Amino acid sequence: MLDQVISVLCRIWRRACEPRAVFWLAPIVFIWLAFTAWMRPLHIPDEGRYVGVAWDMVRFDSTWTPLLNGLPYFHKPPLFYWLNEFSFLLFGAHEWAARFPSLVVGWATAMALFLFVRRHRGPQIGLASLLVLVTMPYFFGASQYANLDMMVAGMICLTIMAGAEAVSRLYQGQPGARVFAVSTGVLAALAVLSKGLIGVVLPGGVLFFWILLTGRWRGLALLLSWPVWVGFAVVGVPWFAAMEFEYSGFLHYFFVYQHFERFVSSGFNQQQPFWFFIPVILGFGLPWSIWLVRYLWQRGPMQFDRSWHGLMLLWIGVITVFFSIPASKLIGYAVPVLPALAVLIAEVMVSTWKGWFDGRDLRLSAITGMGAVAMCIGALVGFMFANDHSTESAVRTMEPEIRPDDRFVMVDIYPFDLAFYTRNPYQTWVVFDWPNLPDGDTWRNELDEAGEFAPLLTQDALLEPGQVLPRMCQGPDRTYWFGARPEVGATMPWVVAQDVFYEKRNGETFWKVPVDAQFREQWCKEEDIEKQEDTANTQERPMVRS
């Protein structure tokens, strides 16, 4: 049975190695990456946060300024949000559309790698690199995860490939070197608009050390020529200039605080040891990463090209070392190394095949590929069941009773995906003891920092506990949807006086609180409001949760 499967795969492989195969491989790769992207709600916190920012830009008509609960949010640049906005306008606001930008960038990166490797190492290694990359659970998952990891990883990888292609064409005397050089500048600018300075530092570091290794100094002059700088500036500078003009202090906050201080500080979340990314890359690269054993210890008939393999090793090494230096590390930081890793695996795998399609190693390659596909699907299913923090199911339960004029009030919690699923047009009241907010790296600090750029907008976004009841009583009759933990009753008894409408497994609970004549009669007396304000001001502050 296995031999018959391999025989069919061999025939498909021969077709896929033909020059025009790219025209049918490209849609197949996109379908493979995209076909499961609609199957699960947004993951919290990352997908909810970044999709929520893009949705806020749509609902508040803010094309240039990223918004978090209606407040200017400058933790990250806007490229992902812009593409998300476009996707929402094109497909509507749902999970598949939210993940569409990551899908497109992942697909473009994979196909660019295929063409790049095919040109320099031949059709077999090019095709093997493509198949290894798109069936790595690590890459497969990142391509349908709606955050910035695939966006910046793809732009970094495309910049490296464009720069290496420009230098190679220059030294081979082939046309197009200047076009690829300018493309390098444009792609680097897009990488900066994806996640900041790493978009130019990382590909620049890889290309510089590769040029140093190979002695191709004319290539460095080409990549630093004025047309490249012009391309970079035209694409990358306008947004930063506009934000500094509109929000004084933006450049200091974005580049000094969000870049340099985060890089050297140990006070941020997700602190990990220096060697963290080694098991991450090898573990999430399974089962393909097993082939690296043969690359390291038994290269066999593989022809080692110093320039080519040097580029791949530097691609992996520079990026891994860079992200290993700061104390704060996230799994997604290593996504940019995956294309180079796929190339090295493809090199050693193809080199083991005897002739075109004979031998035990071909069977091992096929088994590894089928195992990789199974792991991609299995990881996706497991991820679906592990995602229990989304508000999608809560909103689905509340939806029949939600009206356009309702307001949402979150007490010491902030579900990032709430506005995306409710389609509520108003800012959420986020209730916390904001004047006594401790330093940290939590969602509270993100909202508080966003509010500093637009203090007037915080009046309907960031409330203290004592402000809630007076506003409800002074406002018109409407329904308020409260989200909090059960202990909210100690400071807001009018909330827990209502029946629980929905309770999530993580303890977050939702109540429907209608403000009508009965509510006003019971809770809006002057002495009740004064008592509420006094209670809120004297209540011992609860332990801060991340």
Coordinates of C-alpha atoms in Angstrom, one line a residue:
M1 CA 0.0 0.0 0.0
L2 CA 2.8 2.4 1.0
D3 CA 4.6 1.6 -2.3
Q4 CA 1.5 2.5 -4.3
V5 CA 1.1 5.8 -2.5
I6 CA 4.8 6.6 -3.1
S7 CA 4.4 5.7 -6.8
V8 CA 1.5 8.2 -7.1
L9 CA 3.5 10.8 -5.2
C10 CA 6.5 10.3 -7.5
R11 CA 4.4 11.0 -10.6
I12 CA 3.0 14.2 -9.0
W13 CA 6.5 15.2 -8.0
R14 CA 7.8 14.9 -11.5
R15 CA 4.9 17.2 -12.7
A16 CA 5.6 19.6 -9.8
C17 CA 9.3 20.0 -10.9
E18 CA 8.3 21.3 -14.3
P19 CA 8.9 25.0 -14.9
R20 CA 5.2 25.9 -15.2
A21 CA 4.2 24.0 -12.1
V22 CA 4.2 27.2 -10.1
F23 CA 0.8 28.1 -11.6
W24 CA -1.0 25.2 -10.1
L25 CA 1.2 24.8 -7.0
A26 CA 0.4 28.4 -5.9
P27 CA -3.3 27.9 -5.5
I28 CA -2.9 24.5 -3.9
V29 CA -0.5 25.9 -1.3
F30 CA -2.9 28.7 -0.5
I31 CA -5.9 26.3 -0.1
W32 CA -3.8 24.1 2.2
L33 CA -2.9 27.0 4.4
A34 CA -6.3 28.6 4.4
F35 CA -8.9 25.8 4.5
T36 CA -9.1 25.5 8.3
A37 CA -8.6 29.1 9.2
W38 CA -12.4 29.6 9.8
M39 CA -12.8 26.7 12.2
R40 CA -12.1 28.4 15.6
P41 CA -12.9 31.6 17.4
L42 CA -10.2 34.2 17.9
H43 CA -7.5 33.1 20.4
I44 CA -7.0 35.3 23.5
P45 CA -5.0 37.4 24.1
D46 CA -3.0 37.9 20.9
E47 CA -5.6 37.3 18.1
G48 CA -8.2 39.2 20.1
R49 CA -5.9 42.1 20.7
Y50 CA -4.6 42.7 17.2
V51 CA -7.9 41.9 15.4
G52 CA -9.6 44.1 18.0
V53 CA -7.3 47.0 17.1
A54 CA -8.1 46.6 13.4
W55 CA -11.8 46.4 14.1
D56 CA -11.6 49.5 16.2
M57 CA -10.0 51.3 13.3
V58 CA -13.0 50.2 11.1
R59 CA -15.8 51.0 13.6
F60 CA -14.3 54.4 14.6
D61 CA -13.2 55.3 11.0
S62 CA -9.5 55.7 12.0
T63 CA -7.5 54.7 8.9
W64 CA -4.1 56.0 10.2
T65 CA -4.2 55.6 13.9
P66 CA -4.4 52.1 15.5
L67 CA -7.0 52.1 18.3
L68 CA -7.5 49.9 21.4
N69 CA -11.0 50.5 22.8
G70 CA -11.0 53.7 20.9
L71 CA -7.7 54.9 22.3
P72 CA -4.5 55.5 20.3
Y73 CA -2.5 52.2 20.5
F74 CA 1.2 52.5 19.5
H75 CA 2.7 49.2 20.7
K76 CA 3.0 48.1 17.1
P77 CA 3.0 49.7 13.7
P78 CA 0.0 49.6 11.4
L79 CA 0.6 47.2 8.5
F80 CA -1.2 44.2 9.9
Y81 CA -4.1 46.5 10.9
W82 CA -4.4 48.1 7.5
L83 CA -4.5 44.7 5.8
N84 CA -7.1 43.5 8.4
E85 CA -9.2 46.6 7.6
F86 CA -9.0 45.8 3.9
S87 CA -9.9 42.2 4.6
F88 CA -13.0 43.1 6.7
L89 CA -14.2 45.5 4.0
L90 CA -13.7 42.8 1.3
F91 CA -14.9 39.7 3.1
G92 CA -16.8 41.0 6.2
A93 CA -15.9 40.8 9.8
H94 CA -15.3 37.1 10.8
E95 CA -12.5 34.8 11.8
W96 CA -11.3 33.8 8.3
A97 CA -11.1 37.5 7.2
A98 CA -9.2 38.3 10.4
R99 CA -6.6 35.7 9.5
F100 CA -6.5 36.5 5.8
P101 CA -3.4 38.9 6.1
S102 CA -1.4 36.2 7.8
L103 CA -2.5 33.6 5.2
V104 CA -1.5 35.9 2.3
V105 CA 1.9 36.7 3.8
G106 CA 2.6 33.1 4.7
W107 CA 1.6 32.0 1.2
A108 CA 3.7 34.7 -0.4
T109 CA 6.7 33.7 1.7
A110 CA 6.4 30.0 0.8
M111 CA 6.0 30.7 -2.9
A112 CA 8.9 33.2 -2.9
L113 CA 11.1 30.6 -1.2
F114 CA 10.2 28.0 -3.8
L115 CA 11.1 30.3 -6.7
F116 CA 14.3 31.5 -4.9
V117 CA 15.6 28.0 -4.1
R118 CA 14.5 26.6 -7.5
R119 CA 16.6 29.2 -9.3
H120 CA 19.7 28.7 -7.2
R121 CA 19.5 25.0 -6.3
G122 CA 17.3 23.4 -8.8
P123 CA 13.6 22.2 -9.0
Q124 CA 13.9 19.2 -6.6
I125 CA 15.3 21.2 -3.7
G126 CA 13.0 24.1 -4.4
L127 CA 10.0 21.9 -4.3
A128 CA 11.2 20.0 -1.3
S129 CA 11.8 23.3 0.5
L130 CA 8.2 24.4 -0.2
L131 CA 6.6 21.2 1.0
V132 CA 8.7 21.0 4.1
L133 CA 7.9 24.7 5.0
V134 CA 4.1 24.6 4.5
T135 CA 3.8 21.2 6.3
M136 CA 5.8 22.4 9.4
P137 CA 3.2 22.7 12.1
Y138 CA 5.0 25.8 13.3
F139 CA 4.7 27.6 9.9
F140 CA 1.2 26.1 9.2
G141 CA -0.1 27.5 12.5
A142 CA 1.5 30.9 12.2
S143 CA 0.0 31.3 8.7
Q144 CA -3.5 31.1 10.1
Y145 CA -2.9 33.0 13.3
A146 CA -4.1 36.6 13.3
N147 CA -1.2 38.4 15.0
L148 CA 2.0 40.1 13.9
D149 CA 4.3 37.1 13.9
M150 CA 3.8 35.9 10.3
M151 CA 3.5 39.4 9.0
V152 CA 6.9 40.5 10.3
A153 CA 8.5 37.1 9.6
G154 CA 7.3 37.1 6.0
M155 CA 8.5 40.6 5.4
I156 CA 11.9 39.8 7.0
C157 CA 12.3 36.6 4.9
L158 CA 11.2 38.4 1.7
T159 CA 13.7 41.2 2.4
I160 CA 16.5 38.6 2.8
M161 CA 15.6 36.8 -0.4
A162 CA 15.3 40.0 -2.4
G163 CA 18.7 41.3 -1.1
A164 CA 20.5 38.0 -1.7
E165 CA 19.0 37.8 -5.2
A166 CA 20.1 41.4 -6.0
V167 CA 23.7 40.6 -4.9
S168 CA 23.7 37.2 -6.8
R169 CA 22.5 38.9 -10.0
L170 CA 25.1 41.6 -9.7
Y171 CA 27.9 39.1 -9.5
Q172 CA 26.5 36.8 -12.2
G173 CA 26.1 39.8 -14.5
Q174 CA 22.4 39.1 -14.9
P175 CA 19.8 41.8 -15.4
G176 CA 17.5 42.9 -12.5
A177 CA 20.0 43.5 -9.8
R178 CA 18.9 47.1 -9.2
V179 CA 15.2 46.1 -9.3
F180 CA 15.8 43.5 -6.6
A181 CA 17.9 46.0 -4.6
V182 CA 15.1 48.6 -4.6
S183 CA 12.6 45.8 -3.8
T184 CA 14.8 45.0 -0.8
G185 CA 14.4 48.6 0.5
V186 CA 10.7 48.6 0.0
L187 CA 10.3 45.2 1.7
A188 CA 12.4 46.3 4.6
A189 CA 10.1 49.3 5.0
L190 CA 7.1 47.0 5.0
A191 CA 8.9 44.9 7.6
V192 CA 9.4 48.0 9.8
L193 CA 5.7 48.9 9.3
S194 CA 5.0 45.3 10.5
K195 CA 6.8 45.4 13.8
G196 CA 9.3 48.1 14.0
L197 CA 13.1 48.3 13.7
I198 CA 13.7 44.5 13.7
G199 CA 12.3 44.7 10.2
V200 CA 15.5 46.3 8.9
V201 CA 18.0 45.2 11.6
L202 CA 17.5 41.4 11.2
P203 CA 17.5 41.2 7.4
G204 CA 20.3 43.8 7.3
G205 CA 22.3 41.7 9.8
V206 CA 21.9 38.5 7.8
L207 CA 22.8 40.1 4.5
F208 CA 25.8 42.0 6.0
F209 CA 27.4 38.9 7.5
W210 CA 26.7 36.9 4.3
I211 CA 28.4 39.6 2.3
L212 CA 31.3 39.6 4.8
L213 CA 31.5 35.8 4.6
T214 CA 31.6 35.7 0.8
G215 CA 33.5 38.9 0.2
R216 CA 30.9 40.4 -2.2
W217 CA 31.5 44.0 -1.2
R218 CA 30.0 45.4 -4.4
G219 CA 26.8 43.8 -3.2
L220 CA 26.8 45.9 0.0
A221 CA 27.3 49.1 -2.1
L222 CA 24.4 48.1 -4.2
L223 CA 22.1 47.4 -1.2
L224 CA 23.1 50.8 0.3
S225 CA 22.7 52.8 -2.9
W226 CA 20.5 55.9 -2.9
P227 CA 17.6 54.3 -4.9
V228 CA 17.3 51.7 -2.1
W229 CA 17.1 54.4 0.6
V230 CA 14.5 56.3 -1.5
G231 CA 12.3 53.2 -1.7
F232 CA 12.7 52.6 2.0
A233 CA 11.9 56.2 2.9
V234 CA 8.9 56.6 0.6
V235 CA 7.2 53.5 2.0
G236 CA 8.4 53.6 5.6
V237 CA 8.6 57.2 6.8
P238 CA 5.2 58.9 6.2
W239 CA 3.3 57.0 8.9
F240 CA 5.8 57.6 11.6
A241 CA 6.1 61.3 10.7
A242 CA 2.3 61.7 10.7
M243 CA 1.9 60.1 14.1
E244 CA 4.6 62.3 15.7
F245 CA 2.9 65.3 14.2
E246 CA -0.5 64.2 15.5
Y247 CA 0.7 62.8 18.9
S248 CA 3.7 64.5 20.4
G249 CA 6.0 62.1 22.0
F250 CA 5.0 59.2 19.8
L251 CA 8.5 58.6 18.4
H252 CA 10.1 58.4 21.9
Y253 CA 7.4 56.0 23.1
F254 CA 7.6 53.8 20.0
F255 CA 11.3 53.6 19.5
V256 CA 12.8 54.2 22.9
Y257 CA 10.3 52.6 25.2
Q258 CA 8.8 49.9 23.0
H259 CA 12.1 49.0 21.3
F260 CA 15.2 49.6 23.3
E261 CA 13.8 49.5 26.8
R262 CA 11.8 46.3 26.1
F263 CA 15.0 44.7 24.5
V264 CA 17.2 45.4 27.5
S265 CA 14.7 45.3 30.4
S266 CA 13.8 42.2 32.5
G267 CA 10.5 43.7 33.7
F268 CA 8.3 42.5 30.9
N269 CA 6.3 39.3 30.6
Q270 CA 7.4 35.9 29.1
Q271 CA 10.9 35.8 30.6
Q272 CA 12.7 32.7 29.3
P273 CA 16.3 31.4 29.4
F274 CA 18.8 32.2 26.6
W275 CA 18.5 28.7 25.0
F276 CA 14.7 28.9 24.8
F277 CA 14.4 29.0 21.0
I278 CA 16.5 25.8 20.4
P279 CA 13.9 23.4 21.7
V280 CA 11.1 25.6 20.3
I281 CA 12.5 25.5 16.7
L282 CA 13.3 21.8 16.8
G283 CA 10.1 20.8 18.7
F284 CA 7.7 22.8 16.6
G285 CA 9.6 21.9 13.5
L286 CA 8.8 18.2 14.0
P287 CA 8.7 15.8 12.3
W288 CA 10.9 17.5 9.6
S289 CA 13.5 18.7 12.1
I290 CA 14.6 15.0 12.6
W291 CA 16.3 15.3 9.2
L292 CA 18.7 17.9 10.7
V293 CA 20.6 15.1 12.4
R294 CA 21.7 13.9 9.1
Y295 CA 22.6 17.4 8.0
L296 CA 24.8 17.8 11.1
W297 CA 26.5 14.4 11.1
Q298 CA 26.2 12.7 7.7
R299 CA 25.8 15.1 4.8
G300 CA 26.5 12.2 2.3
P301 CA 26.6 13.2 -1.3
M302 CA 25.2 16.7 -0.7
Q303 CA 27.4 19.4 -2.3
F304 CA 28.2 22.1 0.3
D305 CA 28.1 25.5 -1.3
R306 CA 29.8 28.0 1.1
S307 CA 27.8 31.0 -0.2
W308 CA 24.4 29.2 -0.3
H309 CA 24.6 27.3 3.0
G310 CA 26.4 30.2 4.6
L311 CA 23.3 32.3 3.8
M312 CA 20.9 29.8 5.3
L313 CA 23.0 29.2 8.4
L314 CA 23.4 33.0 9.0
W315 CA 19.7 33.4 8.4
I316 CA 19.0 31.0 11.2
G317 CA 21.8 32.1 13.5
V318 CA 21.5 35.9 13.4
I319 CA 17.8 35.9 14.0
T320 CA 17.9 33.2 16.8
V321 CA 20.8 34.9 18.6
F322 CA 19.2 38.3 18.3
F323 CA 15.9 37.1 19.9
S324 CA 17.8 35.1 22.5
I325 CA 19.4 38.2 24.0
P326 CA 16.4 39.9 25.7
A327 CA 14.9 38.2 28.7
S328 CA 11.4 38.4 27.2
K329 CA 10.8 35.7 24.6
L330 CA 7.7 34.5 22.7
I331 CA 7.4 31.4 20.6
G332 CA 6.4 33.4 17.5
Y333 CA 9.7 35.3 17.4
A334 CA 11.4 32.3 15.8
V335 CA 9.1 32.1 12.8
P336 CA 11.5 34.0 10.5
V337 CA 14.1 31.2 10.7
L338 CA 11.7 28.5 9.4
P339 CA 12.2 29.1 5.6
A340 CA 16.0 28.7 6.0
L341 CA 15.5 25.7 8.2
A342 CA 13.2 24.2 5.5
V343 CA 15.9 24.7 2.9
L344 CA 18.6 22.9 4.9
I345 CA 16.2 20.0 5.6
A346 CA 15.3 19.8 1.9
E347 CA 19.0 19.8 0.9
V348 CA 19.9 16.8 3.0
M349 CA 16.7 15.0 2.2
V350 CA 17.0 15.3 -1.5
S351 CA 20.7 14.4 -1.3
T352 CA 19.8 11.0 0.2
W353 CA 17.6 9.9 -2.7
K354 CA 19.3 7.4 -4.9
G355 CA 18.7 8.4 -8.5
W356 CA 15.2 10.0 -8.9
F357 CA 13.0 7.8 -6.8
D358 CA 14.6 4.8 -5.3
G359 CA 15.7 3.7 -1.9
R360 CA 14.7 3.6 1.7
D361 CA 15.2 7.4 2.3
L362 CA 12.5 8.2 -0.3
R363 CA 10.0 6.2 1.8
L364 CA 11.3 7.9 4.9
S365 CA 10.7 11.3 3.2
A366 CA 7.1 10.3 2.3
I367 CA 6.4 9.0 5.8
T368 CA 7.8 12.2 7.3
G369 CA 5.6 14.3 5.0
M370 CA 2.4 12.4 5.8
G371 CA 3.3 12.6 9.5
A372 CA 3.8 16.3 9.2
V373 CA 0.3 16.8 7.6
A374 CA -1.2 14.7 10.4
M375 CA 0.6 16.8 13.0
C376 CA -0.7 20.1 11.4
I377 CA -4.3 18.9 11.6
G378 CA -3.9 17.4 15.0
A379 CA -2.3 20.5 16.4
L380 CA -5.1 22.6 15.0
V381 CA -7.7 20.4 16.6
G382 CA -5.9 20.5 19.9
F383 CA -5.6 24.3 19.7
M384 CA -9.4 24.6 19.1
F385 CA -10.2 22.7 22.3
A386 CA -7.5 24.6 24.3
N387 CA -9.0 28.0 23.4
D388 CA -11.5 28.6 26.2
H389 CA -10.9 32.3 26.8
S390 CA -12.7 33.7 23.8
T391 CA -16.0 35.6 24.3
E392 CA -17.4 34.2 21.1
S393 CA -19.7 31.7 22.9
A394 CA -20.7 34.2 25.5
V395 CA -21.7 36.8 22.8
R396 CA -23.5 34.1 20.9
T397 CA -25.7 33.4 24.0
M398 CA -26.2 37.1 24.6
E399 CA -26.7 38.1 21.0
P400 CA -30.5 37.7 20.8
E401 CA -30.9 40.3 23.6
I402 CA -28.2 42.8 22.7
R403 CA -29.5 46.1 21.3
P404 CA -27.4 48.7 19.3
D405 CA -27.7 51.2 22.2
D406 CA -26.5 48.8 24.9
R407 CA -23.2 49.5 26.7
F408 CA -20.6 47.1 27.9
V409 CA -18.8 47.4 31.2
M410 CA -15.8 45.3 32.1
V411 CA -14.7 45.3 35.7
D412 CA -11.0 44.4 36.1
I413 CA -11.2 42.3 32.9
Y414 CA -10.9 43.2 29.3
P415 CA -11.7 40.6 26.7
F416 CA -9.9 41.9 23.6
D417 CA -12.3 40.2 21.2
L418 CA -15.5 41.6 22.8
A419 CA -16.1 44.5 20.4
F420 CA -15.3 42.3 17.4
Y421 CA -18.0 39.8 18.3
T422 CA -20.7 42.2 19.7
R423 CA -20.3 44.8 16.9
N424 CA -21.1 47.4 19.6
P425 CA -20.4 50.9 18.3
Y426 CA -19.4 52.4 21.7
Q427 CA -16.2 52.3 23.7
T428 CA -16.3 49.7 26.5
W429 CA -16.2 51.0 30.0
V430 CA -13.2 49.3 31.5
V431 CA -13.3 49.7 35.3
F432 CA -10.2 49.6 37.5
D433 CA -8.5 51.7 40.2
W434 CA -6.5 53.5 37.4
P435 CA -4.7 56.1 39.6
N436 CA -3.1 53.3 41.6
L437 CA -2.2 51.1 38.6
P438 CA 1.1 49.4 39.3
D439 CA 4.0 49.2 36.8
G440 CA 3.9 46.1 34.7
D441 CA 3.3 44.6 31.3
T442 CA -0.4 43.8 31.4
W443 CA -3.5 44.7 29.4
R444 CA -4.2 47.4 32.0
N445 CA -0.9 49.1 31.3
E446 CA -1.6 48.9 27.6
L447 CA -4.9 50.7 28.0
D448 CA -3.4 53.2 30.4
E449 CA -0.5 54.1 28.1
A450 CA -2.9 54.4 25.2
G451 CA -5.0 56.8 27.2
E452 CA -2.0 59.1 27.8
F453 CA -2.0 60.0 24.1
A454 CA -5.7 61.1 24.1
P455 CA -6.8 61.9 27.7
L456 CA -10.2 63.2 26.6
L457 CA -11.1 59.9 25.0
T458 CA -10.5 58.0 28.3
Q459 CA -13.6 59.5 29.8
D460 CA -15.7 56.9 28.1
A461 CA -13.1 54.2 28.2
L462 CA -11.3 54.0 31.5
L463 CA -13.5 54.4 34.6
E464 CA -12.9 54.1 38.3
P465 CA -15.4 52.0 40.3
G466 CA -17.0 55.0 42.0
Q467 CA -17.9 56.5 38.6
V468 CA -20.0 53.6 37.3
L469 CA -23.3 53.9 39.2
P470 CA -23.5 57.7 38.9
R471 CA -23.1 57.5 35.2
M472 CA -25.7 54.8 34.9
C473 CA -28.2 56.7 36.9
Q474 CA -27.6 60.0 35.2
G475 CA -27.8 58.5 31.7
P476 CA -30.8 57.4 29.7
D477 CA -32.6 54.1 30.2
R478 CA -30.6 51.4 28.5
T479 CA -29.1 48.0 29.2
Y480 CA -25.6 47.5 30.5
W481 CA -23.8 44.3 30.0
F482 CA -21.3 43.7 32.9
G483 CA -18.4 41.4 32.6
A484 CA -16.4 40.6 35.8
R485 CA -15.5 38.0 38.3
P486 CA -18.0 37.0 41.0
E487 CA -16.3 39.1 43.7
V488 CA -17.5 42.2 41.9
G489 CA -20.5 42.1 44.3
A490 CA -18.4 43.5 47.1
T491 CA -18.2 46.9 45.3
M492 CA -21.1 46.7 42.9
P493 CA -24.0 45.0 44.5
W494 CA -26.5 46.1 41.8
V495 CA -24.6 43.9 39.4
V496 CA -24.8 40.6 41.3
A497 CA -28.4 41.4 42.2
Q498 CA -29.2 40.3 38.6
D499 CA -29.2 36.7 37.5
V500 CA -26.0 35.5 35.9
F501 CA -26.4 35.5 32.2
Y502 CA -23.3 33.6 31.1
E503 CA -20.3 32.2 32.9
K504 CA -17.0 31.2 31.2
R505 CA -14.9 28.4 32.3
N506 CA -12.1 30.8 33.4
G507 CA -14.5 32.4 35.9
E508 CA -15.4 35.5 34.0
T509 CA -19.1 36.1 34.3
F510 CA -21.6 38.3 32.4
W511 CA -24.7 40.0 33.8
K512 CA -27.5 41.9 32.0
V513 CA -28.3 45.1 34.0
P514 CA -31.2 47.0 32.6
V515 CA -31.4 50.6 33.8
D516 CA -35.1 51.4 34.0
A517 CA -37.6 52.9 36.5
Q518 CA -37.3 49.9 38.8
F519 CA -33.5 50.1 38.8
R520 CA -33.5 53.8 39.5
E521 CA -36.0 53.4 42.3
Q522 CA -33.8 50.8 44.0
W523 CA -30.2 52.0 43.2
C524 CA -30.2 55.6 42.1
K525 CA -31.1 57.4 45.3
E526 CA -28.6 60.0 46.3
E527 CA -27.5 58.2 49.4
D528 CA -27.0 55.0 47.5
I529 CA -24.8 56.8 45.0
E530 CA -22.8 58.5 47.8
K531 CA -22.4 55.1 49.5
Q532 CA -21.2 53.5 46.3
E533 CA -18.6 56.2 45.8
D534 CA -17.4 55.9 49.4
T535 CA -17.2 52.1 49.1
A536 CA -15.3 52.3 45.9
N537 CA -12.8 54.7 47.3
T538 CA -12.2 52.8 50.6
Q539 CA -12.4 49.2 49.2
E540 CA -9.2 47.4 49.5
R541 CA -7.7 47.1 46.0
P542 CA -8.0 43.5 44.7
M543 CA -4.9 41.5 43.7
V544 CA -3.9 42.5 40.2
R545 CA -4.3 39.7 37.7
S546 CA -2.4 39.4 34.5

